[in-house]
Amino acid sequence: DGGITQSPKYLFRKEGQNVTLSCEQNLNHDAMYWYRQDPGQGLRLIYYSQIVNDFQKGDIAEGYSVSREKKESFPLTVTSAQKNPTAFYLCASVGGDRVNQPQHFGDGTRLSIL
Amino acid sequence: AQSVTQLGSHVSVSEGALVLLRCNYSSSVPPYLFWYVQYPNQGLQLLLKYTSAATLVKGINGFEAEFKKSETSFHLTKPSAHMSDAAEYFCAVSDRPLTGGGNKLTFGTGTQLKVEL
């Protein structure tokens, strides 16, 4: 079955540490997204990528970095510059170039500070 | 700029009662609208989408939503709530494609639905 796989499901970060969240999709989608979810705030866009080797900042990119070396992979690194990283992180993808296409989501990674 | 407002962060209904979750949007162009459902510690699952073909949209699990341009609303309803409907629901809007493909969704802050016996 096609879908989006996020790993790990739970992740703990120590002070001053960078951590990387994995997102892999086998839907052959060109566009991929990273969202941060905090209680009562909905989903906020961190970064997105429309094609391999290209990505754009979203609304809350500070303290995060991404890469898009392969079409199916879009890892997110939470750097030590992100002072409040505790949140639920969701990866999504969408295919085609039409605005009415729904984004497909992975099951998320919950990041906590040790 | 597009935006979404979901009135009521928490809604509680009895099993078998009508479910009504409110969503109002703001968009400078005709929007495309989506409702997603999220169960605890899971990703978002698409319930239904409005793409201008019909104002009343039917989705999965017995949910439907009606697009009302005059009210800039896209409320989600279900005639009879079931215990399994307890989850968080998000309304999202997309009003233009990104240059080069894909779209950019703006999400509401979500409504937590509780279903009581």
XYZ file of C-alpha atoms in Angstrom, chain B residues 47-86:
40
model
C -12.943 13.369 5.489
C -14.095 15.354 2.478
C -13.172 18.195 0.147
C -14.980 20.986 -1.672
C -13.729 21.709 -5.174
C -16.611 23.765 -6.627
C -18.391 20.863 -8.338
C -21.251 20.797 -5.806
C -22.010 22.860 -2.711
C -23.062 19.842 -0.632
C -20.168 17.453 -0.243
C -20.445 13.952 1.155
C -17.472 12.353 2.844
C -16.507 9.221 4.665
C -18.106 7.883 7.858
C -21.426 9.611 7.169
C -20.091 13.169 7.343
C -21.064 15.918 4.950
C -20.396 19.626 4.586
C -22.133 22.451 2.780
C -20.279 25.310 1.116
C -22.096 28.626 1.587
C -20.355 31.419 -0.236
C -22.628 34.145 1.170
C -21.713 33.094 4.705
C -18.098 32.099 3.873
C -18.778 28.883 5.737
C -18.104 25.196 5.307
C -19.672 23.549 8.357
C -19.309 19.819 8.945
C -22.340 17.762 9.968
C -23.338 14.212 10.727
C -26.967 13.278 11.483
C -26.208 10.774 14.230
C -23.027 10.717 16.299
C -21.273 7.487 17.134
C -18.735 6.880 19.868
C -16.114 6.212 17.212
C -16.497 9.814 15.951
C -14.690 11.152 19.013
